[in-house]
GROMACS .gro file of C-alpha atoms in nm:
model
  123
    1MET     CA    1 -16.010   7.743 -12.060
    2LEU     CA    2 -15.689   7.939 -12.008
    3LYS     CA    3 -15.587   7.881 -12.369
    4LYS     CA    4 -15.919   8.023 -12.491
    5LEU     CA    5 -15.876   8.329 -12.274
    6LEU     CA    6 -15.522   8.390 -12.399
    7LEU     CA    7 -15.638   8.344 -12.757
    8ALA     CA    8 -15.917   8.596 -12.704
    9ILE     CA    9 -15.676   8.849 -12.556
   10ALA     CA   10 -15.427   8.799 -12.841
   11THR     CA   11 -15.706   8.847 -13.096
   12LEU     CA   12 -15.814   9.167 -12.927
   13ILE     CA   13 -15.460   9.304 -12.931
   14VAL     CA   14 -15.416   9.223 -13.299
   15THR     CA   15 -15.748   9.380 -13.402
   16THR     CA   16 -15.673   9.691 -13.196
   17GLY     CA   17 -15.357   9.737 -13.401
   18PHE     CA   18 -15.564   9.742 -13.720
   19ALA     CA   19 -15.792  10.011 -13.580
   20PHE     CA   20 -15.498  10.252 -13.554
   21ALA     CA   21 -15.358  10.180 -13.901
   22GLN     CA   22 -15.238  10.485 -14.089
   23VAL     CA   23 -15.434  10.590 -14.398
   24ASP     CA   24 -15.258  10.812 -14.652
   25VAL     CA   25 -15.504  11.062 -14.802
   26ASN     CA   26 -15.324  11.046 -15.140
   27LYS     CA   27 -15.345  10.667 -15.173
   28ALA     CA   28 -15.667  10.570 -14.997
   29ASP     CA   29 -15.993  10.473 -15.162
   30GLN     CA   30 -16.333  10.571 -15.022
   31ALA     CA   31 -16.358  10.267 -14.794
   32ALA     CA   32 -16.016  10.335 -14.639
   33LEU     CA   33 -16.100  10.704 -14.585
   34ASP     CA   34 -16.435  10.610 -14.426
   35SER     CA   35 -16.249  10.389 -14.181
   36VAL     CA   36 -16.079  10.695 -14.025
   37LYS     CA   37 -16.271  10.830 -13.726
   38GLY     CA   38 -16.412  11.169 -13.819
   39ILE     CA   39 -16.442  11.101 -14.192
   40GLY     CA   40 -16.781  11.003 -14.323
   41PRO     CA   41 -16.906  10.930 -14.674
   42LYS     CA   42 -16.957  11.299 -14.757
   43MET     CA   43 -16.607  11.407 -14.652
   44SER     CA   44 -16.441  11.107 -14.817
   45LYS     CA   45 -16.619  11.195 -15.141
   46ASN     CA   46 -16.501  11.556 -15.109
   47ILE     CA   47 -16.144  11.435 -15.053
   48LEU     CA   48 -16.152  11.203 -15.355
   49ASP     CA   49 -16.313  11.469 -15.577
   50GLU     CA   50 -16.056  11.730 -15.477
   51ARG     CA   51 -15.769  11.485 -15.525
   52LYS     CA   52 -15.902  11.400 -15.871
   53LYS     CA   53 -15.943  11.767 -15.961
   54GLY     CA   54 -15.619  11.911 -15.820
   55GLY     CA   55 -15.386  11.613 -15.788
   56ASP     CA   56 -15.225  11.474 -15.475
   57PHE     CA   57 -15.217  11.685 -15.161
   58LYS     CA   58 -14.869  11.830 -15.103
   59ASP     CA   59 -14.894  11.868 -14.727
   60TRP     CA   60 -15.140  11.922 -14.445
   61ALA     CA   61 -15.181  12.293 -14.524
   62ASP     CA   62 -15.273  12.206 -14.884
   63PHE     CA   63 -15.519  11.943 -14.756
   64GLU     CA   64 -15.684  12.190 -14.516
   65GLU     CA   65 -15.709  12.457 -14.784
   66ARG     CA   66 -15.859  12.238 -15.054
   67VAL     CA   67 -16.103  12.015 -14.862
   68LYS     CA   68 -16.418  12.190 -14.740
   69GLY     CA   69 -16.488  12.116 -14.376
   70VAL     CA   70 -16.127  12.051 -14.276
   71GLY     CA   71 -15.982  12.326 -14.063
   72GLU     CA   72 -15.688  12.329 -13.826
   73LYS     CA   73 -15.871  12.164 -13.533
   74ASN     CA   74 -16.033  11.901 -13.751
   75ALA     CA   75 -15.699  11.824 -13.918
   76VAL     CA   76 -15.542  11.757 -13.578
   77LYS     CA   77 -15.824  11.517 -13.490
   78LEU     CA   78 -15.795  11.337 -13.824
   79SER     CA   79 -15.419  11.306 -13.788
   80ASP     CA   80 -15.462  11.167 -13.437
   81ALA     CA   81 -15.710  10.916 -13.581
   82GLY     CA   82 -15.446  10.790 -13.827
   83LEU     CA   83 -15.484  11.004 -14.140
   84THR     CA   84 -15.159  11.106 -14.308
   85VAL     CA   85 -15.063  11.328 -14.601
   86ASN     CA   86 -14.771  11.185 -14.798
   87GLY     CA   87 -14.704  10.951 -14.507
   88GLN     CA   88 -14.670  11.238 -14.257
   89SER     CA   89 -14.891  11.295 -13.956
   90LEU     CA   90 -14.977  11.656 -13.881
   91GLY     CA   91 -14.714  11.709 -13.609
   92LYS     CA   92 -14.424  11.581 -13.821
   93ASN     CA   93 -14.517  11.780 -14.131
   94THR     CA   94 -14.570  12.122 -13.974
   95ALA     CA   95 -14.282  12.119 -13.729
   96GLY     CA   96 -14.502  12.158 -13.424
   97ALA     CA   97 -14.749  12.407 -13.565
   98GLY     CA   98 -15.038  12.223 -13.404
   99LYS     CA   99 -15.266  12.314 -13.123
  100ASP     CA  100 -15.023  12.439 -12.860
  101SER     CA  101 -14.745  12.604 -13.058
  102GLY     CA  102 -14.925  12.924 -13.160
  103ASN     CA  103 -14.721  12.921 -13.483
  104THR     CA  104 -15.000  13.034 -13.716
  105LYS     CA  105 -14.767  13.189 -13.973
  106ALA     CA  106 -14.607  12.852 -14.041
  107ARG     CA  107 -14.949  12.722 -14.141
  108GLY     CA  108 -15.018  13.009 -14.381
  109LYS     CA  109 -15.257  13.199 -14.157
  110LYS     CA  110 -15.233  13.560 -14.044
  111ASP     CA  111 -15.135  13.637 -13.689
  112THR     CA  112 -15.418  13.856 -13.565
  113LYS     CA  113 -15.307  13.897 -13.204
  114LYS     CA  114 -15.209  14.248 -13.103
  115ASP     CA  115 -14.947  14.322 -12.846
  116SER     CA  116 -15.148  14.515 -12.586
  117LYS     CA  117 -14.835  14.671 -12.435
  118LYS     CA  118 -14.738  14.831 -12.769
  119ASP     CA  119 -15.081  14.993 -12.809
  120GLU     CA  120 -15.097  15.140 -12.458
  121PRO     CA  121 -14.990  15.502 -12.422
  122LYS     CA  122 -14.692  15.567 -12.195
  123LYS     CA  123 -14.776  15.711 -11.851
   0.00000   0.00000   0.00000
């Protein structure tokens, strides 16, 4: 009985490791892309079509720009789920330009925040 329990636990641990396997967007086929949480058949088809049309994705910014439906927030979720671009997860590739850094210029987006102290007239 104890051996069966240990075997079941070991099997669970091994299969959990497969669930978090990294999938490179430039190398994956449709089945591999579909295995990533957050990517369904429609998005995987869009990814494959765009990769066929424009070649491999250079980095996460290129991936976000070219694939419809993938924005900054969705890219973070996909990276956390195991998707990589050229073997890099989102945090490694953008030098911390993720959710908390506020570094929008590094990701090719305009900084639209205004400094309220600059715009206020002096008293």
